[in-house]
Structure formats: C-alpha cells, structure tokens
C-alpha cells in the first residue's frame, strides 16, 4: 500500500469501500477537473450516504422499482448458463454457436474478495485469449481493474464478456425497453458510454497480459426487453466514438495522489457509524472537512453526481453555478455580485476586467431597454 492509498483510506475512514461500476466511471468523466469528486471516488466513499447524512440527499438515481426490474431481467437473461442470451446471439445475430462454455465469476470458490475475483477473472480471460478454440465462452461478472486518476480501482461489472473465435465482446444487459424496434436515445447513449468503459478496461487487461488490445471488439451487444414484455432482444452497438470520449476524459482526470498530498493530514470524511450502523459524525464537522477539498460545481453535476445539492449550495453566488458557457463568457469574473457591480458601474473594473465590464454594461443597457419597452 503506498502513501496515497493510506491517505485515501484515512479519508474514507471505517466504512467499507464503495465499488465502482461503469456508470460511476462514466459519470466521473463528466467533470474531470473536480478535485472533490476525484478524491471521493478514489477513496471509494459512498457519496449517496455522505450526501444524505449532511442533509443534501441525491435527487437522482434509479428507483427501487427500476433496480428490482433491472435485476429480474438480468437474472432471466442469465438463467441456465445464459440460455436466453445464447438464443439471442444465435437468432438475432446469426452467430454460429454449436457449443459454448460458461464461467460464473461472481465468486471464487466461495471467496468474494475483490482481489480473489480479479485474479481469477484475469487468469480465465488470459487462458481464453491464448486458446485457439473456435467455440464460444461466456464470462459472467468478470472483475476488472482500471487506473483512474493514477490509482487502481476495481470495476464491479454487471456484464458478460463473450469470446468467440479470437475476439472478446462485451454484452450489456439493460432493462429499458425497445418498443417497435426503437429505444430511448438518451438511455442507449448512456448504455453505450458505460459499455465503452468495460471495453476499455478489458483492453487494458489484454495489453497487460501481452495481447493486442484489438482482441476486444469495439462492437458490444446491447440486450433489452422487447416491447412491454420480459422477452429480450439484442442489437450490436459500435462504441468507437464513446471510447475516444472516455479515454480523453480519463486522461484529463487530475492525479489523485497530487490532490491528496495538498489536503490537511488527518482529514477524514468518516461518518463514524455506531454498532447499529447509524452515522454519528456531527454534520458541521463533516461539511467543514468536505469544504477543504476543492469542488468545481457546474449545473451538469445535478445529473451525474450524488454531491450536487451540497456543492450547488457552496457555489451559490459564483458564476460557475450558472454553467460553463456563462462562466466562459464572463471570463475571470468569479462571483455574480462582481458581474452585477461591473454591469451597473458600481464596481471599478480595473485593467483586467475592463473589456468584460463594457460587455456587461451593454447587456445591462439592452436589458433596461427591453424591460422599459415591455412596461
Ligand atoms: S457535485 Fe460536487 S463533487 Fe460532484 S462533480 Fe460536481 S462539484 Fe464535484
């Protein structure tokens, strides 16, 4: 364990590390410059629980009904050694699959530690990559590892990796419906970016094992319920574009070790749960600790990060809270009060804000004219 790992463990405190999945990694790429999010995710902190305890519960996420429906559909597709999935691969995608083997990697001989599952997944995937067998192999829940912000994190995937001949394919099972051959485009886009995270993680693993990353296909199988039934249907989705986005965003993530080294020693976000599991940490103390980790709030956070309500409160009065385009237009003016002061002439712009002040004053004149006309 290195110094950064030790710091991050202290920051997480006594709680169990929260596992990553493709959704959390994909969301992570939506605000790569935020140090607070980088630290919370690298320390595997349960952001949902943290936000709830400080009185800012996350206003997004799947309902318990949607989660139950998703789990039931996944169980159905994977029942009997993925029999339904194999039917789909044969029927819809015309794959010649005379015989397919199936490996369940949810646990290893009853051991469910991440390291044990990762080692077993790695071993079986390496064996499959070396094998020249023509038959297919399904790997259910292989555990993958990715380097995020300079730190290794385990990916807890809900996927099946499918190898046929010399290529691996990711199979993504989602519970949103395909109705009359069409699915909600935003849900397909989100599934595609999550699948791209898996493709990338599998490719990284193959490269570590000495194989060409191209052994993992950029085409993924998306499996969804058809119409209003539980019957699955499948389609091939090309995720090359999403791979480029995820790679670029992950490369932009700030080095977590560098951020951690700037934080006060001993800083912790431990909820200090008692024996009954109730968080006992004073909220003020926790908010103060969170405030020591710099955030970069943007309205997009509302759809992607559990801490959004808390961070939005902290960003109140700052131009960042109005969105990136407004912030860029106001280049260098950090607060709304300063922008209003420049617009009305109440604030001396000095040399550095002279140009911005002229634009703001013109906008203010136009606004007055419009309001005057309306009156
Ligand atoms: S909500 Fe807060 S912690 Fe999450 S990405 Fe936005 S600024 Fe960062």
Coordinates of N, CA and C in Angstrom, one line a residue, residues 19-21 70-71 73-75 77-79 82 85 102-108 111-114 116-122 124-125 137-145 154-162 169-173 198 202 205:
X19 N -17.9 0.0 -4.3 CA -17.4 -0.5 -5.5 C -17.8 0.4 -6.7
X20 N -16.8 0.5 -7.6 CA -17.1 1.2 -8.9 C -17.9 0.3 -9.8
X21 N -18.6 1.0 -10.7 CA -19.1 0.3 -11.9 C -19.0 1.2 -13.1
X70 N -34.6 -4.2 -13.2 CA -33.4 -4.5 -13.9 C -32.8 -5.8 -13.4
X71 N -32.8 -6.1 -12.1 CA -32.2 -7.3 -11.6 C -33.0 -8.5 -12.1
X73 N -34.7 -8.8 -14.8 CA -34.5 -9.0 -16.2 C -33.1 -9.6 -16.5
X74 N -32.1 -9.1 -15.7 CA -30.8 -9.7 -15.9 C -30.7 -11.2 -15.5
X75 N -31.4 -11.5 -14.4 CA -31.5 -12.9 -13.9 C -32.1 -13.8 -15.0
X77 N -32.3 -13.3 -18.2 CA -31.4 -13.4 -19.4 C -30.2 -14.4 -19.1
X78 N -29.8 -14.4 -17.8 CA -28.6 -15.2 -17.5 C -29.0 -16.6 -16.9
X79 N -30.3 -16.9 -16.8 CA -30.7 -18.1 -16.2 C -30.1 -19.3 -17.0
X82 N -27.0 -18.7 -19.1 CA -27.2 -17.7 -20.1 C -27.9 -18.3 -21.3
X85 N -29.6 -15.7 -23.5 CA -28.6 -14.9 -24.2 C -28.1 -15.6 -25.4
X102 N -19.5 -21.8 -20.0 CA -19.9 -20.7 -19.2 C -19.2 -20.6 -17.9
X103 N -18.6 -19.5 -17.6 CA -17.9 -19.3 -16.3 C -18.5 -18.2 -15.5
X104 N -19.0 -18.6 -14.3 CA -19.5 -17.6 -13.4 C -18.4 -17.0 -12.5
X105 N -18.1 -15.8 -12.6 CA -17.0 -15.2 -11.8 C -17.5 -14.3 -10.7
X106 N -18.8 -14.5 -10.3 CA -19.3 -13.7 -9.2 C -18.5 -14.0 -7.9
X107 N -18.1 -15.2 -7.7 CA -17.3 -15.5 -6.5 C -16.3 -16.6 -6.9
X108 N -15.2 -16.8 -6.2 CA -14.2 -17.8 -6.5 C -14.2 -18.8 -5.3
X111 N -15.1 -17.5 -2.2 CA -14.4 -16.2 -1.8 C -14.8 -15.1 -2.6
X112 N -15.3 -14.0 -2.0 CA -15.8 -12.9 -2.8 C -14.9 -11.7 -2.7
X113 N -13.7 -11.8 -2.2 CA -12.9 -10.6 -2.1 C -12.6 -10.1 -3.5
X114 N -12.4 -8.8 -3.7 CA -12.2 -8.2 -5.0 C -10.9 -8.8 -5.6
X116 N -9.4 -11.6 -5.1 CA -9.5 -13.0 -5.5 C -10.3 -13.1 -6.8
X117 N -11.4 -12.4 -6.9 CA -12.2 -12.4 -8.1 C -11.4 -11.8 -9.3
X118 N -10.6 -10.7 -9.0 CA -9.9 -10.1 -10.1 C -8.8 -11.1 -10.6
X119 N -8.1 -11.8 -9.7 CA -7.1 -12.7 -10.1 C -7.7 -13.9 -10.9
X120 N -8.8 -14.4 -10.5 CA -9.5 -15.5 -11.2 C -9.9 -15.0 -12.6
X121 N -10.5 -13.8 -12.6 CA -11.0 -13.3 -13.9 C -9.8 -13.2 -14.9
X122 N -8.8 -12.6 -14.4 CA -7.6 -12.4 -15.2 C -7.0 -13.7 -15.7
X124 N -8.6 -16.6 -16.2 CA -9.5 -17.2 -17.1 C -9.5 -16.5 -18.5
X125 N -9.5 -15.1 -18.4 CA -9.5 -14.4 -19.6 C -8.2 -14.6 -20.4
X137 N -17.1 -18.7 -25.4 CA -17.1 -18.8 -23.9 C -17.7 -17.6 -23.3
X138 N -18.6 -17.8 -22.3 CA -19.2 -16.7 -21.7 C -18.6 -16.5 -20.3
X139 N -18.2 -15.3 -19.9 CA -17.7 -15.0 -18.6 C -18.7 -14.1 -17.9
X140 N -19.3 -14.6 -16.9 CA -20.4 -13.8 -16.2 C -19.7 -13.0 -15.0
X141 N -19.9 -11.7 -15.0 CA -19.3 -10.8 -14.0 C -17.8 -11.0 -13.8
X142 N -17.0 -10.9 -14.9 CA -15.6 -10.9 -14.6 C -15.2 -9.6 -13.9
X143 N -14.4 -9.6 -12.9 CA -14.0 -8.4 -12.2 C -12.8 -7.8 -12.9
X144 N -12.9 -6.5 -13.2 CA -11.9 -5.8 -14.0 C -11.2 -4.7 -13.1
X145 N -10.1 -4.2 -13.6 CA -9.4 -3.2 -12.8 C -9.0 -2.1 -13.8
X154 N -11.3 -1.2 -8.8 CA -11.9 -2.3 -9.3 C -13.3 -1.9 -9.9
X155 N -13.6 -2.6 -11.0 CA -14.9 -2.3 -11.6 C -15.8 -3.5 -11.3
X156 N -16.9 -3.2 -10.7 CA -17.9 -4.3 -10.4 C -18.9 -4.3 -11.5
X157 N -18.6 -5.1 -12.5 CA -19.4 -5.0 -13.7 C -20.7 -5.9 -13.6
X158 N -21.7 -5.5 -14.4 CA -22.9 -6.4 -14.5 C -22.9 -7.0 -15.9
X159 N -21.7 -7.2 -16.4 CA -21.7 -7.6 -17.8 C -21.3 -9.1 -18.0
X160 N -21.5 -9.5 -19.2 CA -20.9 -10.8 -19.6 C -19.9 -10.4 -20.7
X161 N -18.7 -11.0 -20.6 CA -17.8 -10.9 -21.6 C -17.8 -12.2 -22.4
X162 N -18.0 -12.0 -23.7 CA -18.2 -13.2 -24.6 C -17.1 -13.3 -25.6
X169 N -16.2 -9.9 -26.8 CA -17.3 -8.9 -27.0 C -17.9 -8.6 -25.6
X170 N -18.2 -7.4 -25.4 CA -18.9 -7.0 -24.1 C -20.4 -7.2 -24.4
X171 N -21.1 -7.8 -23.5 CA -22.6 -7.9 -23.6 C -23.2 -7.1 -22.4
X172 N -23.9 -6.1 -22.8 CA -24.5 -5.2 -21.8 C -26.0 -5.5 -21.7
X173 N -26.5 -5.8 -20.5 CA -27.9 -6.1 -20.3 C -28.6 -4.9 -19.6
X198 N -16.3 -0.6 -20.1 CA -15.9 -2.0 -20.0 C -14.9 -2.4 -21.1
X202 N -11.3 -4.0 -20.4 CA -10.9 -5.3 -20.9 C -9.7 -5.1 -21.8
X205 N -6.6 -4.8 -19.7 CA -6.2 -6.1 -19.2 C -5.5 -6.9 -20.2

